[in-house]
mmCIF file of C-alpha atoms and ligand atoms in Angstrom:
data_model
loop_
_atom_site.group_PDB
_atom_site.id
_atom_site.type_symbol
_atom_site.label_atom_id
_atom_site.label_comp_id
_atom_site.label_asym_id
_atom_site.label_seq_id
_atom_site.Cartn_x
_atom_site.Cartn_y
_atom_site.Cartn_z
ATOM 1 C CA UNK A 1 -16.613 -8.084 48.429
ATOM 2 C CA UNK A 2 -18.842 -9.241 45.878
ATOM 3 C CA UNK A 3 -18.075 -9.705 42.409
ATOM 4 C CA UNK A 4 -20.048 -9.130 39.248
ATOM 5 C CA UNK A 5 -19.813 -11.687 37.186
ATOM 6 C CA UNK A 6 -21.806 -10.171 34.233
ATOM 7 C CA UNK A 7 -23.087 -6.627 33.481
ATOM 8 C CA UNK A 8 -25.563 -6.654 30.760
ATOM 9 C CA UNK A 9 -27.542 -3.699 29.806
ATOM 10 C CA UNK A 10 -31.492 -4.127 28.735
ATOM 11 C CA UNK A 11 -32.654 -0.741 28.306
ATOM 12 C CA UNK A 12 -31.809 2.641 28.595
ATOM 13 C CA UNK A 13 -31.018 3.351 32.161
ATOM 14 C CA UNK A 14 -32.150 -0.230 33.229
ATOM 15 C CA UNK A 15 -28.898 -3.002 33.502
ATOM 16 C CA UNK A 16 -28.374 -6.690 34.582
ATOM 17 C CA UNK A 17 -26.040 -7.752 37.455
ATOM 18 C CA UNK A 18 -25.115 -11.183 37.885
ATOM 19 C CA UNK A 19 -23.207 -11.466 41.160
ATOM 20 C CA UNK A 20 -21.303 -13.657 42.290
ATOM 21 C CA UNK A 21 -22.997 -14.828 45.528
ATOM 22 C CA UNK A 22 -23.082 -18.712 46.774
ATOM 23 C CA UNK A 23 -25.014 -18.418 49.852
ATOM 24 C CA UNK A 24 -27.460 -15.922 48.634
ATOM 25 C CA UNK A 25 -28.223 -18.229 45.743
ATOM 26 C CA UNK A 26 -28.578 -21.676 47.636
ATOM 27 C CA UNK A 27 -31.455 -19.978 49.117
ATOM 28 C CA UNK A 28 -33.326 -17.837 46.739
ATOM 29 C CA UNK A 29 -37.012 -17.986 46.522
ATOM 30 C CA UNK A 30 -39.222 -16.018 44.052
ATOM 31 C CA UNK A 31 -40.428 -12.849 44.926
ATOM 32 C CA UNK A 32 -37.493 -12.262 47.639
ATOM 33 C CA UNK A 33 -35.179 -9.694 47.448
ATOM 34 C CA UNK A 34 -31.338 -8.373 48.330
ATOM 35 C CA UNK A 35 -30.120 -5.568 49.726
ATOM 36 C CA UNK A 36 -27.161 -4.278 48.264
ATOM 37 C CA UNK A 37 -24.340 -1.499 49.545
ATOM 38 C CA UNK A 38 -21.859 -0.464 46.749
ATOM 39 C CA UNK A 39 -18.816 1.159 49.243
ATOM 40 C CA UNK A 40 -18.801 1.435 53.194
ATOM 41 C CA UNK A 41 -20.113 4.936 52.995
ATOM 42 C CA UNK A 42 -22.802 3.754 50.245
ATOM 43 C CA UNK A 43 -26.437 3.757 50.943
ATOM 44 C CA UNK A 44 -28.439 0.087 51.313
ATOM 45 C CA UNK A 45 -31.179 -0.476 48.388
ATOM 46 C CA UNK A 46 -33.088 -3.251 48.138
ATOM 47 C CA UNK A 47 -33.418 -5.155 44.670
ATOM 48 C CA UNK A 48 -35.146 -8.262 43.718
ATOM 49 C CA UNK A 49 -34.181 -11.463 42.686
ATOM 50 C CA UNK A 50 -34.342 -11.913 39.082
ATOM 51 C CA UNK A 51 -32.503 -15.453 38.859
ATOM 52 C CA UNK A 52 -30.103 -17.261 40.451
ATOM 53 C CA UNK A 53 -27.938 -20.000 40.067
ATOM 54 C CA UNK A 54 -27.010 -22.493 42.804
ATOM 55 C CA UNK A 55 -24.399 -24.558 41.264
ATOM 56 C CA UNK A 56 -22.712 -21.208 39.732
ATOM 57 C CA UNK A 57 -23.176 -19.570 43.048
ATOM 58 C CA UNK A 58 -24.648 -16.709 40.778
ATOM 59 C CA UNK A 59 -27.587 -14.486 41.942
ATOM 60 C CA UNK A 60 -29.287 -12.257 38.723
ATOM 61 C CA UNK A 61 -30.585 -8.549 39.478
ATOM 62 C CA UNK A 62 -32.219 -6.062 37.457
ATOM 63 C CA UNK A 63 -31.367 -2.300 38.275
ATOM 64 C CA UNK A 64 -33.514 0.672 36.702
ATOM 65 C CA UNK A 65 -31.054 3.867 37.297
ATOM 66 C CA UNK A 66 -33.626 6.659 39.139
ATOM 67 C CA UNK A 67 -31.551 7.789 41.929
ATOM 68 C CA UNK A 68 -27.684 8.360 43.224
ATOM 69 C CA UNK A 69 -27.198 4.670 44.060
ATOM 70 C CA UNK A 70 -28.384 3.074 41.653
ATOM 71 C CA UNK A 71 -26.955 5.688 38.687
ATOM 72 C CA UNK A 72 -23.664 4.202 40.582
ATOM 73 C CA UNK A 73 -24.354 1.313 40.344
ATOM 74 C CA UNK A 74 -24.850 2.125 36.814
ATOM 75 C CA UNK A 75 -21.542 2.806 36.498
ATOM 76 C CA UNK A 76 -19.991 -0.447 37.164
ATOM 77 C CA UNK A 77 -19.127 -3.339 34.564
ATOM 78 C CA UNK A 78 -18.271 -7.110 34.219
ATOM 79 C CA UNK A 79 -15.208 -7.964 36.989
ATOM 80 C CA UNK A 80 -15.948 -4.813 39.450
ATOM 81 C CA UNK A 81 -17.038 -5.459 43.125
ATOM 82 C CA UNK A 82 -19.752 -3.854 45.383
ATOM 83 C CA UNK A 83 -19.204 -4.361 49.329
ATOM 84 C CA UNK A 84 -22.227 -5.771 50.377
ATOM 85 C CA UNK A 85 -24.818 -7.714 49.105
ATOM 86 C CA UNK A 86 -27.413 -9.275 51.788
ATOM 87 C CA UNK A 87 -30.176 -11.889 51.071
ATOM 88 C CA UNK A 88 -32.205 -13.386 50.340
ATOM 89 C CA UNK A 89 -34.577 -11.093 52.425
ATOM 90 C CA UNK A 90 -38.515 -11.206 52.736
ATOM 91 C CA UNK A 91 -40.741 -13.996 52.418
ATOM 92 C CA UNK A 92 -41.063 -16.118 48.740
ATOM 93 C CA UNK A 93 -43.942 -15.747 47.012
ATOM 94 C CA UNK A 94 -47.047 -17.760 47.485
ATOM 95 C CA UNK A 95 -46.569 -20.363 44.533
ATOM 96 C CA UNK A 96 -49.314 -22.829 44.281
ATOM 97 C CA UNK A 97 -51.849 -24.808 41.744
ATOM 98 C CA UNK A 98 -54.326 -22.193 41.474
ATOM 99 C CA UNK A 99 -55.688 -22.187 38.083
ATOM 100 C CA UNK A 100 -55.176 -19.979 35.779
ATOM 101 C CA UNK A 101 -52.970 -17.101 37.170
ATOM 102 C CA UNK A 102 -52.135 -13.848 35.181
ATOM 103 C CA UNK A 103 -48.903 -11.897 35.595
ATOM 104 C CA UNK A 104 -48.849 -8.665 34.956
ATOM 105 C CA UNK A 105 -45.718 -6.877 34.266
ATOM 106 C CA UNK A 106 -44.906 -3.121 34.631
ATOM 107 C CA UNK A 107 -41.703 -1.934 33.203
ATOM 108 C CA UNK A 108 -38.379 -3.193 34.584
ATOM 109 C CA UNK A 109 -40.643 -5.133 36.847
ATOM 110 C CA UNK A 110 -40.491 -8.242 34.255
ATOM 111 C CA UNK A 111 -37.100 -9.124 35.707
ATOM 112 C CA UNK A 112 -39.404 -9.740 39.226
ATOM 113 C CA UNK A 113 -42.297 -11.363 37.679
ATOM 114 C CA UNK A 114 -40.252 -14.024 35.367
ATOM 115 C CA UNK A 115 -39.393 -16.073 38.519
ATOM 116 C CA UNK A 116 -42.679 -16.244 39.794
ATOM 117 C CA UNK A 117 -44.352 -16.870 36.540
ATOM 118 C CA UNK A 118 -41.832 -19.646 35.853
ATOM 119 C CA UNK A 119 -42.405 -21.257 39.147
ATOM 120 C CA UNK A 120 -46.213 -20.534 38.622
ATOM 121 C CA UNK A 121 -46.249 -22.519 35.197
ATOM 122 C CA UNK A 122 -43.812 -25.402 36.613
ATOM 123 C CA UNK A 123 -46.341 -26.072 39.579
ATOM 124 C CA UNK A 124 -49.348 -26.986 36.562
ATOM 125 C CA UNK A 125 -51.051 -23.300 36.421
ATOM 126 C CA UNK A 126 -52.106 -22.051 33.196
ATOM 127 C CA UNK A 127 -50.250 -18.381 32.757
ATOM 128 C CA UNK A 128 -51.196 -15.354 30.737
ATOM 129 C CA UNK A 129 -48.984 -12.823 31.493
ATOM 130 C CA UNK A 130 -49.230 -9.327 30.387
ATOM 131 C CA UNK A 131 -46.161 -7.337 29.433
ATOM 132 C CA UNK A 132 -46.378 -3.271 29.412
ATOM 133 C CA UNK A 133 -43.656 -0.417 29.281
ATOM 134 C CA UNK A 134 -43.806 3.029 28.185
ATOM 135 C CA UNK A 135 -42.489 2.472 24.745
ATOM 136 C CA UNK A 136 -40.859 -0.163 22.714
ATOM 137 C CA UNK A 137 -37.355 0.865 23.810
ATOM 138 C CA UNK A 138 -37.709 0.242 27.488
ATOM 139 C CA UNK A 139 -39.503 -3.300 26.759
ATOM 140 C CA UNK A 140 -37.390 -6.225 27.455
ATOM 141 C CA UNK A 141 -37.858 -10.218 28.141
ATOM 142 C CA UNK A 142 -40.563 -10.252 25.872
ATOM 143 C CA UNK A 143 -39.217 -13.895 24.677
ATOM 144 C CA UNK A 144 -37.970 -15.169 28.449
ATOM 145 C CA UNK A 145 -41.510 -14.152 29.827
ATOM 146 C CA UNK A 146 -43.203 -15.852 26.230
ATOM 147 C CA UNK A 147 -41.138 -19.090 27.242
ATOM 148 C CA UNK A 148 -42.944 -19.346 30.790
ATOM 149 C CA UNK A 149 -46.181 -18.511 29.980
ATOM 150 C CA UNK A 150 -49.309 -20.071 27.906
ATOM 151 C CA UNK A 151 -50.351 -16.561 26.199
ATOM 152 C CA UNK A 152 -48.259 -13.133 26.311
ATOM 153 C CA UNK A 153 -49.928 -9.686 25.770
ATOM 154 C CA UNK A 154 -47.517 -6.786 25.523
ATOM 155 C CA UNK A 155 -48.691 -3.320 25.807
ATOM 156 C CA UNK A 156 -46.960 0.248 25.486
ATOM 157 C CA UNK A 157 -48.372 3.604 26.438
ATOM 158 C CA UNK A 158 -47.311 5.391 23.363
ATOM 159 C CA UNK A 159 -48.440 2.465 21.103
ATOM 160 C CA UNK A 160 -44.881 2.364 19.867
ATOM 161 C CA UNK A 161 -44.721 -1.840 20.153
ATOM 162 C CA UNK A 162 -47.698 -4.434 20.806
ATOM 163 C CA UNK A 163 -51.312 -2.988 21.801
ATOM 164 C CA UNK A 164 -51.472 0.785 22.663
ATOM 165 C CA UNK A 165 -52.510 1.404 26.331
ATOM 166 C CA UNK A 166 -52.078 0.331 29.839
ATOM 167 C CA UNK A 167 -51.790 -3.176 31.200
ATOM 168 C CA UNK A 168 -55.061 -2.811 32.829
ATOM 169 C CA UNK A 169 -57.227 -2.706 29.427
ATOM 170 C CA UNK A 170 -56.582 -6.541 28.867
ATOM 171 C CA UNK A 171 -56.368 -7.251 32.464
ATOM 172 C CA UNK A 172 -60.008 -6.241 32.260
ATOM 173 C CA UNK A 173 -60.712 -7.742 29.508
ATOM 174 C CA UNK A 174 -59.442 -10.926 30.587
ATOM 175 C CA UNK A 175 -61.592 -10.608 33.922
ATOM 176 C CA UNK A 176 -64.375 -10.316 31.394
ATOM 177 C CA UNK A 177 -63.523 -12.888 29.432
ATOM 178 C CA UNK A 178 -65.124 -16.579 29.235
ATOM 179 C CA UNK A 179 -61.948 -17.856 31.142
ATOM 180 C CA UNK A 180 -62.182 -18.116 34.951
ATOM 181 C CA UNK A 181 -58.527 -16.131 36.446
ATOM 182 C CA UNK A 182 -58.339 -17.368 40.042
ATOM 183 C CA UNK A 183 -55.457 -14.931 40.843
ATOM 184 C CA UNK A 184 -53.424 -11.791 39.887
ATOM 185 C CA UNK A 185 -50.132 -11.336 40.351
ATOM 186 C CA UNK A 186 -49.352 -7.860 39.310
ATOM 187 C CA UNK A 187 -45.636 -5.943 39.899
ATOM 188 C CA UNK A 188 -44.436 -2.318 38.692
ATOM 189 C CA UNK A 189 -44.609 0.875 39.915
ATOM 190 C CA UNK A 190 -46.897 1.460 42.534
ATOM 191 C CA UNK A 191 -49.252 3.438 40.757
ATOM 192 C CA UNK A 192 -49.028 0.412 38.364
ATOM 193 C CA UNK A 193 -50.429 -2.165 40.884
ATOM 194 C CA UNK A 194 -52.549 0.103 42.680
ATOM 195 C CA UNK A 195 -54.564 0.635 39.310
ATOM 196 C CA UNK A 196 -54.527 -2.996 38.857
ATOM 197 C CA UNK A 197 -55.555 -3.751 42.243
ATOM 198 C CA UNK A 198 -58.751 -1.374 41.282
ATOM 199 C CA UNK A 199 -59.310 -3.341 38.254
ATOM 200 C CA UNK A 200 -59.534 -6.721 39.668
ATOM 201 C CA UNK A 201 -61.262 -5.609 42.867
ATOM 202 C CA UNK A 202 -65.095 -5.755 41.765
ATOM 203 C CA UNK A 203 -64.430 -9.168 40.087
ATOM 204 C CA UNK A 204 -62.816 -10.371 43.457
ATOM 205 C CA UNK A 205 -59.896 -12.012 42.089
ATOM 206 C CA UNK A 206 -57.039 -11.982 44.866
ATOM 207 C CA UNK A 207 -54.707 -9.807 43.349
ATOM 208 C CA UNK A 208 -50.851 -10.249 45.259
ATOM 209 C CA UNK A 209 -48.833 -6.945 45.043
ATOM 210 C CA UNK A 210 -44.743 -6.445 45.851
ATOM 211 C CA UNK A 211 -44.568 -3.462 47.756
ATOM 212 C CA UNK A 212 -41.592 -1.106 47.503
ATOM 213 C CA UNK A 213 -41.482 1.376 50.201
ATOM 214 C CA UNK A 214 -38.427 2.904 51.388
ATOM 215 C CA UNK A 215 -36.271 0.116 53.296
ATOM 216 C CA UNK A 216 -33.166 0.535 55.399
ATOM 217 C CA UNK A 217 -32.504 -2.604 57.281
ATOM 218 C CA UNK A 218 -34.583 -4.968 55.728
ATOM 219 C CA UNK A 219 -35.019 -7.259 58.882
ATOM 220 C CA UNK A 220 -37.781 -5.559 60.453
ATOM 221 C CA UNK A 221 -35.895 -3.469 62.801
ATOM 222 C CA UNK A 222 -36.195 0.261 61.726
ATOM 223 C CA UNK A 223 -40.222 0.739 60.724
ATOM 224 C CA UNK A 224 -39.141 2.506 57.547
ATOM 225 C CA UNK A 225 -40.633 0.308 55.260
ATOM 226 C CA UNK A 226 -44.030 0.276 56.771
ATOM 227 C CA UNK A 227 -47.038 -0.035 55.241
ATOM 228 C CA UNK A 228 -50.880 -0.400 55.527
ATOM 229 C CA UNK A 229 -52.115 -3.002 54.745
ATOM 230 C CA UNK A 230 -55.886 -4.136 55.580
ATOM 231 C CA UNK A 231 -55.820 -0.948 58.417
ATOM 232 C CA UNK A 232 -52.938 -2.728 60.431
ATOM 233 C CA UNK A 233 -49.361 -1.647 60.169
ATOM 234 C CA UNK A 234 -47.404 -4.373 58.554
ATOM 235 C CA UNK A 235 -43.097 -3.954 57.758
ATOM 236 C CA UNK A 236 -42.984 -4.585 53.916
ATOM 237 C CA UNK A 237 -39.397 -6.219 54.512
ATOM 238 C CA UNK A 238 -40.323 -8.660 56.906
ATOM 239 C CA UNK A 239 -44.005 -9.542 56.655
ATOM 240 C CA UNK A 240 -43.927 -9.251 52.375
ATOM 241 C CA UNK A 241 -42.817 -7.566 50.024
ATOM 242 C CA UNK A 242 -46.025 -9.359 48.848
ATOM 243 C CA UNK A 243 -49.196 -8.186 49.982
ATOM 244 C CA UNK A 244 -53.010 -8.635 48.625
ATOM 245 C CA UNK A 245 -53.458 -5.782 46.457
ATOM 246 C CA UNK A 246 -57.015 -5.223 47.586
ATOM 247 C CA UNK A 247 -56.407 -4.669 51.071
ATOM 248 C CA UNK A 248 -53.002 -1.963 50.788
ATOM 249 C CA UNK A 249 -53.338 2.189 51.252
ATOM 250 C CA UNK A 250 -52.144 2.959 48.200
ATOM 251 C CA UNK A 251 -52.056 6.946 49.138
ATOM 252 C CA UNK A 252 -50.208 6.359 52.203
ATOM 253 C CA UNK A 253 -47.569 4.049 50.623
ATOM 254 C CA UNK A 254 -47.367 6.819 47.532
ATOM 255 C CA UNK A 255 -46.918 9.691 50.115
ATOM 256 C CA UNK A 256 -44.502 7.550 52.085
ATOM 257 C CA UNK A 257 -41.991 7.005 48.943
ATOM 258 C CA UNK A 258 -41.920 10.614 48.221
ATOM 259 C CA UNK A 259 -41.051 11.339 52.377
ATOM 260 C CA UNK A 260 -36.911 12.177 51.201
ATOM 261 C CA UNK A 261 -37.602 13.776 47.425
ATOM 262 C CA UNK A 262 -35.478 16.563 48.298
ATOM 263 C CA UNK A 263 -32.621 15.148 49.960
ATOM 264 C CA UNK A 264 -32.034 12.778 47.312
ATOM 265 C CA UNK A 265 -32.358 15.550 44.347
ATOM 266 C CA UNK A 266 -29.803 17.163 46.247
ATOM 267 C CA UNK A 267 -27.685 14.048 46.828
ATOM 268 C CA UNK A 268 -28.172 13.516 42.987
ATOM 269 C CA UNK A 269 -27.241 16.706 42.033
ATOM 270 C CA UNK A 270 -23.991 16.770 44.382
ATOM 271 C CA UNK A 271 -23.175 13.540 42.986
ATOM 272 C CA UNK A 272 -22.914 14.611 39.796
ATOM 273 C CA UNK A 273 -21.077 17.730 40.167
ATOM 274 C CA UNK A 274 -18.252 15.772 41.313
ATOM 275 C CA UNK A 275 -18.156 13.744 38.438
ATOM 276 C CA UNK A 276 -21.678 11.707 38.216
ATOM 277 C CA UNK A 277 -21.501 9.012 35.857
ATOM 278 C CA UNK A 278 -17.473 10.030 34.945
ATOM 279 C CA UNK A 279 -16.512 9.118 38.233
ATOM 280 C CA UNK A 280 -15.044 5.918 37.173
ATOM 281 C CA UNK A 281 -14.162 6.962 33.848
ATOM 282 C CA UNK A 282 -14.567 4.174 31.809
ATOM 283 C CA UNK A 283 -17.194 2.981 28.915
ATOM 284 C CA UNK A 284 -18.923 0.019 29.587
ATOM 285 C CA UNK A 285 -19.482 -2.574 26.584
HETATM 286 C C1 FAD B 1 -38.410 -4.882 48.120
HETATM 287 C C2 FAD B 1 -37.924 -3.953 47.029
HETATM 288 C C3 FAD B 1 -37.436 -4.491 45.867
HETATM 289 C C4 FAD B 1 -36.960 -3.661 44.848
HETATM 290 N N1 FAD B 1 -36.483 -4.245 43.708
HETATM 291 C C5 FAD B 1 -35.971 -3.471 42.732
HETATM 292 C C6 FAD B 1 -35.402 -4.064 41.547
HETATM 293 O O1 FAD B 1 -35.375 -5.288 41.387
HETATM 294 N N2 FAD B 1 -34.876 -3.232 40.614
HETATM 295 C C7 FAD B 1 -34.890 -1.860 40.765
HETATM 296 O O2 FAD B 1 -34.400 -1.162 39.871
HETATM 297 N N3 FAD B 1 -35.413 -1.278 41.870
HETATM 298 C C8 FAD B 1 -35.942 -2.045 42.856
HETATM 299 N N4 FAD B 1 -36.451 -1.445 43.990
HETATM 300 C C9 FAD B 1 -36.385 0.029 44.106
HETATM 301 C C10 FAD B 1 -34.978 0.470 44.477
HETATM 302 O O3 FAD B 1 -34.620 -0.068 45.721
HETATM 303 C C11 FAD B 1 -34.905 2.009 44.504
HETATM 304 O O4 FAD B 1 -35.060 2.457 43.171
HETATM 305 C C12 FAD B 1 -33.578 2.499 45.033
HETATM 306 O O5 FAD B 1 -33.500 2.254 46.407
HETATM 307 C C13 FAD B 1 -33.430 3.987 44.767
HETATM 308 O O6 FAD B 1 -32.220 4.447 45.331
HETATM 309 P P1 FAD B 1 -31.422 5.653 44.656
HETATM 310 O O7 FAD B 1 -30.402 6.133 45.615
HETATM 311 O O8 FAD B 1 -30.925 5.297 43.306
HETATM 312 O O9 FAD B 1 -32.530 6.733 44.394
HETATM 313 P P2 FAD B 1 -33.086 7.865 45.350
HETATM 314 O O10 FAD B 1 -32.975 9.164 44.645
HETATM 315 O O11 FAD B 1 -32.518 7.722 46.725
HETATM 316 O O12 FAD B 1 -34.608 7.459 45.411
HETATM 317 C C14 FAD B 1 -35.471 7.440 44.284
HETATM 318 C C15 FAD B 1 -36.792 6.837 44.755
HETATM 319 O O13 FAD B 1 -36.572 5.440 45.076
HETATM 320 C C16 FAD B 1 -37.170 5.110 46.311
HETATM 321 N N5 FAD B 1 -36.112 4.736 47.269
HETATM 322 C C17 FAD B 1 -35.070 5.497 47.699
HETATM 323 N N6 FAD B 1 -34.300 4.855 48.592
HETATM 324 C C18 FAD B 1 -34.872 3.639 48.764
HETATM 325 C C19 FAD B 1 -34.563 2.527 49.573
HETATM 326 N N7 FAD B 1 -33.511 2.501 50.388
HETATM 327 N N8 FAD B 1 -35.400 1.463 49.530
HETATM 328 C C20 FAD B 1 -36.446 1.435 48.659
HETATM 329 N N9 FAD B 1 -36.779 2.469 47.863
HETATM 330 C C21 FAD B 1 -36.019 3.557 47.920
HETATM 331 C C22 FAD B 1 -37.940 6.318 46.778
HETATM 332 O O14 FAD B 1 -39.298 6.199 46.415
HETATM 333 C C23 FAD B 1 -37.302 7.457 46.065
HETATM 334 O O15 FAD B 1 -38.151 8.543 45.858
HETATM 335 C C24 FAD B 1 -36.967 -2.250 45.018
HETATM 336 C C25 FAD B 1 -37.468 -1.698 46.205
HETATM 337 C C26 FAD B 1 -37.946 -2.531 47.209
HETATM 338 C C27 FAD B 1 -38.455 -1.958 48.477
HETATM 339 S S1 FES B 2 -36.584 -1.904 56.242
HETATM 340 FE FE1 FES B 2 -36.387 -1.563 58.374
HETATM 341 S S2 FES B 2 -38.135 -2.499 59.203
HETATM 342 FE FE2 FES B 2 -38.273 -2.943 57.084
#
């Protein structure tokens, strides 16, 4: 069993776990990720690592509620235990002196991107990272993701907080800009990063992606996370979740995530009939 140490909530619908989980945190790398089972009969979702802590034993997630599992997961506080939680899975990302690298953040995806910009900005590269939500209320780590990086932009679609629009307006206008980028790291949704692949494509930046196709195992033994990637069929949980932006079928992957929309309305509609987010019955703080 493993214990949550801390339960913090950022957003509507979007919380922080900090489990309690030596071994996964003597070896966590940026840009890998855990998979996670709440109860023997409970489905396996992967989640990324947002921080850990070796000498704590601690490893930090981020969890945006969209589905059965991870509304459950919703539902559980500071001192409550899930039964499995596997990891670190998938291969770090690529951190190197590059330049001048710009991280681009989509949603709860700044939890995913702080690590890497941290590590990108401790190994000498100059980081502008670009920070965009919906609206102002779903926007959080503006200051953690400040602290790492040389120049912030924040963005919202409703114009509610920071610059109205998508991240992609000052990605391009940083492409256009006086000041050579020699790489893209951009993580969100996947419409997200496929738009922002498109961006940086004609100015042939290498632009790394983290895929998030449907997983079950996570070691590279079912095929359900697989992807396209460059016209060869690559497992997401084995050979990435990072991938070069440029190179992935976006249409396939989007077509691919959608593959069990019906099952899981159902499963979230059965869930909540027996009790949903009362199942535990108690308020969190
Ligand atoms: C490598 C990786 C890292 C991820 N990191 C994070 C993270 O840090 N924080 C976060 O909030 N979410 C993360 N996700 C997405 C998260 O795993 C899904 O939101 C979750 O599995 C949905 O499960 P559900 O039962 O709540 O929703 P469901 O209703 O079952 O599914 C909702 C949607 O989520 C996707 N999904 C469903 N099951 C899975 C699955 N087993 N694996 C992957 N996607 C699935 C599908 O596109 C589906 O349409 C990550 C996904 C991957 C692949
Ligand atoms: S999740 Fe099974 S092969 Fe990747």
């Amino acid at each position: 069993m493993y214990k949550i140490l801390l339960r913090q909530d950022l957003a509507p619908n979007i919380h922080l776990y900090k489990f309690e989980a030596p071994d996964v945190a003597k070896k966590a790398r940026p840009g890998q990720f855990v998979i996670i089972r709440i109860d023997e009969k409970g489905e396996r979702i992967p989640l990324t690592v947002a921080d850990w802590d070796e000498k704590e034993g601690s490893v930090t997630v981020v969890c945006m509620g969209v589905g059965t599992t991870t509304r459950r997961l919703g539902t559980l506080g500071t001192g409550d235990f899930i039964a499995d939680f596997i990891g670190p899975l998938g291969n770090p990302t690529e951190i190197d002196k590059f330049g001048t690298v710009c991280c681009v953040a989509g949603g709860f995806a700044v939890a995913v991107v702080m690590p890497i910009a941290r590590a990108m900005k401790q190994t000498g590269n100059k980081v502008i990272s670009i920070l965009g939500a919906r609206s102002k209320d779903l926007l959080f780590w503006e200051d953690e993701l400040r602290s790492v990086s040389d120049e912030l932009i924040v963005t919202t679609d409703d114009g509610s907080y920071g610059r109205k629009g998508l991240v992609t307006e000052p990605l391009k206008e940083l492409l256009e800009g006086n000041e050579k980028i020699d790489r893209v790291i951009a993580i969100g949704p996947s419409i997200m990063m496929k738009f922002c692949s498109l961006t940086t494509k004609p100015f042939g930046v290498k632009t790394i992606v983290s895929l998030n196709p449907i997983m079950v195992d996570g070691t590279g033994m079912c095929g359900c996370c697989r992807v396209s990637v460059g016209g060869v069929t690559r497992f997401a949980c084995v050979d990435g979740p990072d991938f070069d932006g440029h190179e992935v079928d976006w249409d396939l992957l989007l077509a691919r995530q959608k593959t069990y929309l019906e099952q899981e309305k159902r499963s979230l509609e059965l869930w909540q009939r027996q009790g949903g987010e009362h199942t535990l019955g108690f308020e969190r703080p």
